[in-house]
Amino acid sequence: MACILIADDDPVVRELALELLHSSDHAVVGAENGLEALRLIAAVPVDVLVIDMLMPVMDGVETILMVRHRHPQVKIIAISSGGSIGARPLLGMARSLGAHVTLEKPLRSATLMAAIDGLVDAPESGR
């Protein structure tokens, strides 16, 4: 069983992802921004962070940089609809900063679960 942290400022997306993961064998926690996510990662042994790229307080870019520096063992899935910029540039940036997987919103539950299970089951990559 892994601990999955869902960080998304959209309460609908966050709650749907949390509900999906509650039905799995994983422990799940939610955060509404990157700063809250960092506080949780410092307090709880998180295995996978699912992070939205566009959030107030602390966005996905800042959060990924901090997680890679402070908690390099945490695997990251970056998600985004891209807003007016579009998802591809943001998700490309997330990948270059250390995200292991990138997914465009709207998320499909099977795709999210497959990404999480793939990271949880993957051997440490030293990334």
PDB file of N, CA, C and O in Angstrom, residues 15-73:
ATOM      1  N   GLU A  15     -11.649  15.902  -5.048  1.00  0.00           N
ATOM      2  CA  GLU A  15     -12.546  14.942  -4.401  1.00  0.00           C
ATOM      3  C   GLU A  15     -12.791  13.704  -5.257  1.00  0.00           C
ATOM      4  O   GLU A  15     -12.861  12.584  -4.734  1.00  0.00           O
ATOM      5  N   LEU A  16     -12.925  13.885  -6.566  1.00  0.00           N
ATOM      6  CA  LEU A  16     -13.104  12.715  -7.440  1.00  0.00           C
ATOM      7  C   LEU A  16     -11.873  11.813  -7.407  1.00  0.00           C
ATOM      8  O   LEU A  16     -11.996  10.585  -7.337  1.00  0.00           O
ATOM      9  N   ALA A  17     -10.692  12.413  -7.446  1.00  0.00           N
ATOM     10  CA  ALA A  17      -9.461  11.620  -7.385  1.00  0.00           C
ATOM     11  C   ALA A  17      -9.329  10.928  -6.034  1.00  0.00           C
ATOM     12  O   ALA A  17      -8.958   9.744  -5.968  1.00  0.00           O
ATOM     13  N   LEU A  18      -9.645  11.638  -4.958  1.00  0.00           N
ATOM     14  CA  LEU A  18      -9.592  11.028  -3.631  1.00  0.00           C
ATOM     15  C   LEU A  18     -10.573   9.871  -3.513  1.00  0.00           C
ATOM     16  O   LEU A  18     -10.241   8.813  -2.974  1.00  0.00           O
ATOM     17  N   GLU A  19     -11.767  10.062  -4.026  1.00  0.00           N
ATOM     18  CA  GLU A  19     -12.783   9.001  -3.983  1.00  0.00           C
ATOM     19  C   GLU A  19     -12.331   7.774  -4.775  1.00  0.00           C
ATOM     20  O   GLU A  19     -12.473   6.642  -4.316  1.00  0.00           O
ATOM     21  N   LEU A  20     -11.777   8.004  -5.954  1.00  0.00           N
ATOM     22  CA  LEU A  20     -11.268   6.904  -6.778  1.00  0.00           C
ATOM     23  C   LEU A  20     -10.192   6.130  -6.019  1.00  0.00           C
ATOM     24  O   LEU A  20     -10.212   4.897  -5.976  1.00  0.00           O
ATOM     25  N   LEU A  21      -9.277   6.842  -5.395  1.00  0.00           N
ATOM     26  CA  LEU A  21      -8.170   6.188  -4.706  1.00  0.00           C
ATOM     27  C   LEU A  21      -8.591   5.547  -3.393  1.00  0.00           C
ATOM     28  O   LEU A  21      -7.971   4.581  -2.954  1.00  0.00           O
ATOM     29  N   HIS A  22      -9.641   6.055  -2.754  1.00  0.00           N
ATOM     30  CA  HIS A  22     -10.142   5.413  -1.538  1.00  0.00           C
ATOM     31  C   HIS A  22     -10.619   3.993  -1.837  1.00  0.00           C
ATOM     32  O   HIS A  22     -10.572   3.125  -0.963  1.00  0.00           O
ATOM     33  N   SER A  23     -11.071   3.753  -3.067  1.00  0.00           N
ATOM     34  CA  SER A  23     -11.539   2.414  -3.424  1.00  0.00           C
ATOM     35  C   SER A  23     -10.381   1.487  -3.791  1.00  0.00           C
ATOM     36  O   SER A  23     -10.592   0.308  -4.036  1.00  0.00           O
ATOM     37  N   SER A  24      -9.156   2.005  -3.819  1.00  0.00           N
ATOM     38  CA  SER A  24      -7.980   1.178  -4.089  1.00  0.00           C
ATOM     39  C   SER A  24      -7.354   0.770  -2.757  1.00  0.00           C
ATOM     40  O   SER A  24      -7.876   1.064  -1.695  1.00  0.00           O
ATOM     41  N   ASP A  25      -6.217   0.140  -2.828  1.00  0.00           N
ATOM     42  CA  ASP A  25      -5.508  -0.261  -1.617  1.00  0.00           C
ATOM     43  C   ASP A  25      -4.589   0.831  -1.086  1.00  0.00           C
ATOM     44  O   ASP A  25      -3.830   0.597  -0.157  1.00  0.00           O
ATOM     45  N   HIS A  26      -4.637   2.017  -1.672  1.00  0.00           N
ATOM     46  CA  HIS A  26      -3.725   3.083  -1.294  1.00  0.00           C
ATOM     47  C   HIS A  26      -4.321   4.006  -0.234  1.00  0.00           C
ATOM     48  O   HIS A  26      -5.517   4.230  -0.191  1.00  0.00           O
ATOM     49  N   ALA A  27      -3.443   4.549   0.598  1.00  0.00           N
ATOM     50  CA  ALA A  27      -3.838   5.617   1.519  1.00  0.00           C
ATOM     51  C   ALA A  27      -3.783   6.914   0.718  1.00  0.00           C
ATOM     52  O   ALA A  27      -2.902   7.093  -0.123  1.00  0.00           O
ATOM     53  N   VAL A  28      -4.726   7.806   0.955  1.00  0.00           N
ATOM     54  CA  VAL A  28      -4.775   9.045   0.180  1.00  0.00           C
ATOM     55  C   VAL A  28      -4.993  10.253   1.083  1.00  0.00           C
ATOM     56  O   VAL A  28      -5.671  10.167   2.100  1.00  0.00           O
ATOM     57  N   VAL A  29      -4.378  11.370   0.684  1.00  0.00           N
ATOM     58  CA  VAL A  29      -4.586  12.650   1.339  1.00  0.00           C
ATOM     59  C   VAL A  29      -4.711  13.703   0.253  1.00  0.00           C
ATOM     60  O   VAL A  29      -4.230  13.515  -0.867  1.00  0.00           O
ATOM     61  N   GLY A  30      -5.364  14.818   0.592  1.00  0.00           N
ATOM     62  CA  GLY A  30      -5.573  15.881  -0.380  1.00  0.00           C
ATOM     63  C   GLY A  30      -5.020  17.203   0.104  1.00  0.00           C
ATOM     64  O   GLY A  30      -4.951  17.462   1.306  1.00  0.00           O
ATOM     65  N   ALA A  31      -4.633  18.037  -0.866  1.00  0.00           N
ATOM     66  CA  ALA A  31      -4.157  19.393  -0.587  1.00  0.00           C
ATOM     67  C   ALA A  31      -4.734  20.314  -1.652  1.00  0.00           C
ATOM     68  O   ALA A  31      -4.912  19.909  -2.792  1.00  0.00           O
ATOM     69  N   GLU A  32      -5.017  21.560  -1.263  1.00  0.00           N
ATOM     70  CA  GLU A  32      -5.603  22.473  -2.234  1.00  0.00           C
ATOM     71  C   GLU A  32      -4.599  23.404  -2.897  1.00  0.00           C
ATOM     72  O   GLU A  32      -4.961  24.200  -3.746  1.00  0.00           O
ATOM     73  N   ASN A  33      -3.316  23.275  -2.535  1.00  0.00           N
ATOM     74  CA  ASN A  33      -2.267  24.043  -3.211  1.00  0.00           C
ATOM     75  C   ASN A  33      -0.914  23.412  -2.912  1.00  0.00           C
ATOM     76  O   ASN A  33      -0.804  22.501  -2.092  1.00  0.00           O
ATOM     77  N   GLY A  34       0.113  23.926  -3.567  1.00  0.00           N
ATOM     78  CA  GLY A  34       1.444  23.362  -3.412  1.00  0.00           C
ATOM     79  C   GLY A  34       2.029  23.532  -2.024  1.00  0.00           C
ATOM     80  O   GLY A  34       2.733  22.647  -1.528  1.00  0.00           O
ATOM     81  N   LEU A  35       1.756  24.661  -1.390  1.00  0.00           N
ATOM     82  CA  LEU A  35       2.281  24.889  -0.043  1.00  0.00           C
ATOM     83  C   LEU A  35       1.717  23.872   0.941  1.00  0.00           C
ATOM     84  O   LEU A  35       2.459  23.287   1.748  1.00  0.00           O
ATOM     85  N   GLU A  36       0.424  23.630   0.848  1.00  0.00           N
ATOM     86  CA  GLU A  36      -0.197  22.613   1.704  1.00  0.00           C
ATOM     87  C   GLU A  36       0.365  21.226   1.389  1.00  0.00           C
ATOM     88  O   GLU A  36       0.606  20.424   2.290  1.00  0.00           O
ATOM     89  N   ALA A  37       0.620  20.959   0.118  1.00  0.00           N
ATOM     90  CA  ALA A  37       1.203  19.674  -0.275  1.00  0.00           C
ATOM     91  C   ALA A  37       2.580  19.489   0.347  1.00  0.00           C
ATOM     92  O   ALA A  37       2.898  18.407   0.867  1.00  0.00           O
ATOM     93  N   LEU A  38       3.401  20.531   0.324  1.00  0.00           N
ATOM     94  CA  LEU A  38       4.736  20.438   0.925  1.00  0.00           C
ATOM     95  C   LEU A  38       4.665  20.174   2.425  1.00  0.00           C
ATOM     96  O   LEU A  38       5.454  19.389   2.959  1.00  0.00           O
ATOM     97  N   ARG A  39       3.722  20.812   3.097  1.00  0.00           N
ATOM     98  CA  ARG A  39       3.550  20.579   4.536  1.00  0.00           C
ATOM     99  C   ARG A  39       3.168  19.122   4.807  1.00  0.00           C
ATOM    100  O   ARG A  39       3.673  18.510   5.753  1.00  0.00           O
ATOM    101  N   LEU A  40       2.283  18.578   3.981  1.00  0.00           N
ATOM    102  CA  LEU A  40       1.862  17.186   4.164  1.00  0.00           C
ATOM    103  C   LEU A  40       3.010  16.219   3.882  1.00  0.00           C
ATOM    104  O   LEU A  40       3.198  15.243   4.613  1.00  0.00           O
ATOM    105  N   ILE A  41       3.780  16.489   2.833  1.00  0.00           N
ATOM    106  CA  ILE A  41       4.908  15.604   2.492  1.00  0.00           C
ATOM    107  C   ILE A  41       5.933  15.595   3.625  1.00  0.00           C
ATOM    108  O   ILE A  41       6.545  14.562   3.902  1.00  0.00           O
ATOM    109  N   ALA A  42       6.103  16.717   4.290  1.00  0.00           N
ATOM    110  CA  ALA A  42       7.041  16.776   5.418  1.00  0.00           C
ATOM    111  C   ALA A  42       6.528  16.001   6.625  1.00  0.00           C
ATOM    112  O   ALA A  42       7.312  15.517   7.437  1.00  0.00           O
ATOM    113  N   ALA A  43       5.207  15.860   6.729  1.00  0.00           N
ATOM    114  CA  ALA A  43       4.613  15.210   7.904  1.00  0.00           C
ATOM    115  C   ALA A  43       4.228  13.754   7.678  1.00  0.00           C
ATOM    116  O   ALA A  43       4.165  12.977   8.627  1.00  0.00           O
ATOM    117  N   VAL A  44       3.959  13.386   6.436  1.00  0.00           N
ATOM    118  CA  VAL A  44       3.444  12.051   6.101  1.00  0.00           C
ATOM    119  C   VAL A  44       4.359  11.433   5.045  1.00  0.00           C
ATOM    120  O   VAL A  44       4.762  12.128   4.111  1.00  0.00           O
ATOM    121  N   PRO A  45       4.693  10.153   5.148  1.00  0.00           N
ATOM    122  CA  PRO A  45       5.546   9.532   4.132  1.00  0.00           C
ATOM    123  C   PRO A  45       4.777   9.309   2.820  1.00  0.00           C
ATOM    124  O   PRO A  45       4.143   8.281   2.617  1.00  0.00           O
ATOM    125  N   VAL A  46       4.823  10.301   1.940  1.00  0.00           N
ATOM    126  CA  VAL A  46       4.115  10.250   0.650  1.00  0.00           C
ATOM    127  C   VAL A  46       4.971   9.517  -0.374  1.00  0.00           C
ATOM    128  O   VAL A  46       6.170   9.778  -0.491  1.00  0.00           O
ATOM    129  N   ASP A  47       4.339   8.612  -1.111  1.00  0.00           N
ATOM    130  CA  ASP A  47       5.033   7.881  -2.175  1.00  0.00           C
ATOM    131  C   ASP A  47       4.850   8.540  -3.536  1.00  0.00           C
ATOM    132  O   ASP A  47       5.784   8.609  -4.328  1.00  0.00           O
ATOM    133  N   VAL A  48       3.617   8.994  -3.812  1.00  0.00           N
ATOM    134  CA  VAL A  48       3.308   9.605  -5.109  1.00  0.00           C
ATOM    135  C   VAL A  48       2.537  10.895  -4.881  1.00  0.00           C
ATOM    136  O   VAL A  48       1.551  10.919  -4.141  1.00  0.00           O
ATOM    137  N   LEU A  49       2.986  11.957  -5.545  1.00  0.00           N
ATOM    138  CA  LEU A  49       2.302  13.248  -5.536  1.00  0.00           C
ATOM    139  C   LEU A  49       1.658  13.450  -6.898  1.00  0.00           C
ATOM    140  O   LEU A  49       2.344  13.395  -7.927  1.00  0.00           O
ATOM    141  N   VAL A  50       0.345  13.673  -6.901  1.00  0.00           N
ATOM    142  CA  VAL A  50      -0.373  14.052  -8.117  1.00  0.00           C
ATOM    143  C   VAL A  50      -0.618  15.549  -7.979  1.00  0.00           C
ATOM    144  O   VAL A  50      -1.339  15.974  -7.077  1.00  0.00           O
ATOM    145  N   ILE A  51       0.009  16.352  -8.856  1.00  0.00           N
ATOM    146  CA  ILE A  51      -0.015  17.809  -8.682  1.00  0.00           C
ATOM    147  C   ILE A  51      -0.532  18.533  -9.913  1.00  0.00           C
ATOM    148  O   ILE A  51      -0.081  18.274 -11.019  1.00  0.00           O
ATOM    149  N   ASP A  52      -1.490  19.421  -9.676  1.00  0.00           N
ATOM    150  CA  ASP A  52      -1.993  20.297 -10.726  1.00  0.00           C
ATOM    151  C   ASP A  52      -0.941  21.380 -10.967  1.00  0.00           C
ATOM    152  O   ASP A  52      -0.323  21.878 -10.027  1.00  0.00           O
ATOM    153  N   MET A  53      -0.752  21.756 -12.218  1.00  0.00           N
ATOM    154  CA  MET A  53       0.272  22.745 -12.544  1.00  0.00           C
ATOM    155  C   MET A  53      -0.170  24.180 -12.268  1.00  0.00           C
ATOM    156  O   MET A  53       0.660  25.026 -11.987  1.00  0.00           O
ATOM    157  N   LEU A  54      -1.462  24.460 -12.374  1.00  0.00           N
ATOM    158  CA  LEU A  54      -1.957  25.822 -12.176  1.00  0.00           C
ATOM    159  C   LEU A  54      -2.783  25.898 -10.903  1.00  0.00           C
ATOM    160  O   LEU A  54      -3.914  25.428 -10.866  1.00  0.00           O
ATOM    161  N   MET A  55      -2.186  26.475  -9.857  1.00  0.00           N
ATOM    162  CA  MET A  55      -2.871  26.627  -8.566  1.00  0.00           C
ATOM    163  C   MET A  55      -2.444  27.940  -7.935  1.00  0.00           C
ATOM    164  O   MET A  55      -1.332  28.406  -8.169  1.00  0.00           O
ATOM    165  N   PRO A  56      -3.308  28.521  -7.096  1.00  0.00           N
ATOM    166  CA  PRO A  56      -2.901  29.710  -6.341  1.00  0.00           C
ATOM    167  C   PRO A  56      -1.975  29.313  -5.189  1.00  0.00           C
ATOM    168  O   PRO A  56      -1.799  28.131  -4.912  1.00  0.00           O
ATOM    169  N   VAL A  57      -1.420  30.272  -4.537  1.00  0.00           N
ATOM    170  CA  VAL A  57      -0.520  30.148  -3.382  1.00  0.00           C
ATOM    171  C   VAL A  57       0.835  29.605  -3.819  1.00  0.00           C
ATOM    172  O   VAL A  57       1.844  30.285  -3.699  1.00  0.00           O
ATOM    173  N   MET A  58       0.893  28.371  -4.309  1.00  0.00           N
ATOM    174  CA  MET A  58       2.121  27.801  -4.852  1.00  0.00           C
ATOM    175  C   MET A  58       1.731  26.873  -5.992  1.00  0.00           C
ATOM    176  O   MET A  58       1.000  25.908  -5.780  1.00  0.00           O
ATOM    177  N   ASP A  59       2.215  27.168  -7.187  1.00  0.00           N
ATOM    178  CA  ASP A  59       1.817  26.382  -8.361  1.00  0.00           C
ATOM    179  C   ASP A  59       2.627  25.089  -8.480  1.00  0.00           C
ATOM    180  O   ASP A  59       3.509  24.803  -7.669  1.00  0.00           O
ATOM    181  N   GLY A  60       2.319  24.332  -9.509  1.00  0.00           N
ATOM    182  CA  GLY A  60       2.977  23.052  -9.718  1.00  0.00           C
ATOM    183  C   GLY A  60       4.460  23.161  -9.986  1.00  0.00           C
ATOM    184  O   GLY A  60       5.248  22.327  -9.528  1.00  0.00           O
ATOM    185  N   VAL A  61       4.883  24.191 -10.730  1.00  0.00           N
ATOM    186  CA  VAL A  61       6.303  24.363 -11.034  1.00  0.00           C
ATOM    187  C   VAL A  61       7.100  24.526  -9.742  1.00  0.00           C
ATOM    188  O   VAL A  61       8.079  23.808  -9.504  1.00  0.00           O
ATOM    189  N   GLU A  62       6.693  25.477  -8.911  1.00  0.00           N
ATOM    190  CA  GLU A  62       7.393  25.703  -7.639  1.00  0.00           C
ATOM    191  C   GLU A  62       7.373  24.456  -6.761  1.00  0.00           C
ATOM    192  O   GLU A  62       8.384  24.107  -6.138  1.00  0.00           O
ATOM    193  N   THR A  63       6.232  23.801  -6.720  1.00  0.00           N
ATOM    194  CA  THR A  63       6.092  22.626  -5.865  1.00  0.00           C
ATOM    195  C   THR A  63       6.982  21.489  -6.340  1.00  0.00           C
ATOM    196  O   THR A  63       7.663  20.846  -5.531  1.00  0.00           O
ATOM    197  N   ILE A  64       6.999  21.240  -7.645  1.00  0.00           N
ATOM    198  CA  ILE A  64       7.863  20.175  -8.172  1.00  0.00           C
ATOM    199  C   ILE A  64       9.323  20.458  -7.837  1.00  0.00           C
ATOM    200  O   ILE A  64      10.054  19.561  -7.402  1.00  0.00           O
ATOM    201  N   LEU A  65       9.760  21.700  -8.030  1.00  0.00           N
ATOM    202  CA  LEU A  65      11.147  22.049  -7.706  1.00  0.00           C
ATOM    203  C   LEU A  65      11.465  21.779  -6.239  1.00  0.00           C
ATOM    204  O   LEU A  65      12.517  21.211  -5.916  1.00  0.00           O
ATOM    205  N   MET A  66      10.572  22.165  -5.353  1.00  0.00           N
ATOM    206  CA  MET A  66      10.790  21.970  -3.913  1.00  0.00           C
ATOM    207  C   MET A  66      10.772  20.478  -3.549  1.00  0.00           C
ATOM    208  O   MET A  66      11.603  20.027  -2.762  1.00  0.00           O
ATOM    209  N   VAL A  67       9.837  19.728  -4.112  1.00  0.00           N
ATOM    210  CA  VAL A  67       9.752  18.294  -3.807  1.00  0.00           C
ATOM    211  C   VAL A  67      10.999  17.577  -4.318  1.00  0.00           C
ATOM    212  O   VAL A  67      11.573  16.739  -3.617  1.00  0.00           O
ATOM    213  N   ARG A  68      11.449  17.892  -5.520  1.00  0.00           N
ATOM    214  CA  ARG A  68      12.642  17.234  -6.066  1.00  0.00           C
ATOM    215  C   ARG A  68      13.838  17.519  -5.168  1.00  0.00           C
ATOM    216  O   ARG A  68      14.690  16.655  -4.973  1.00  0.00           O
ATOM    217  N   HIS A  69      13.910  18.739  -4.618  1.00  0.00           N
ATOM    218  CA  HIS A  69      15.041  19.118  -3.766  1.00  0.00           C
ATOM    219  C   HIS A  69      14.952  18.509  -2.368  1.00  0.00           C
ATOM    220  O   HIS A  69      15.926  17.953  -1.860  1.00  0.00           O
ATOM    221  N   ARG A  70      13.770  18.603  -1.740  1.00  0.00           N
ATOM    222  CA  ARG A  70      13.609  18.183  -0.346  1.00  0.00           C
ATOM    223  C   ARG A  70      13.225  16.713  -0.167  1.00  0.00           C
ATOM    224  O   ARG A  70      13.540  16.126   0.860  1.00  0.00           O
ATOM    225  N   HIS A  71      12.517  16.164  -1.124  1.00  0.00           N
ATOM    226  CA  HIS A  71      11.981  14.808  -0.999  1.00  0.00           C
ATOM    227  C   HIS A  71      12.152  14.053  -2.325  1.00  0.00           C
ATOM    228  O   HIS A  71      11.168  13.722  -2.989  1.00  0.00           O
ATOM    229  N   PRO A  72      13.384  13.793  -2.743  1.00  0.00           N
ATOM    230  CA  PRO A  72      13.622  13.204  -4.069  1.00  0.00           C
ATOM    231  C   PRO A  72      13.032  11.801  -4.255  1.00  0.00           C
ATOM    232  O   PRO A  72      12.864  11.347  -5.382  1.00  0.00           O
ATOM    233  N   GLN A  73      12.672  11.133  -3.163  1.00  0.00           N
ATOM    234  CA  GLN A  73      12.096   9.798  -3.267  1.00  0.00           C
ATOM    235  C   GLN A  73      10.630   9.833  -3.723  1.00  0.00           C
ATOM    236  O   GLN A  73      10.088   8.816  -4.171  1.00  0.00           O
TER     237      GLN A  73
END
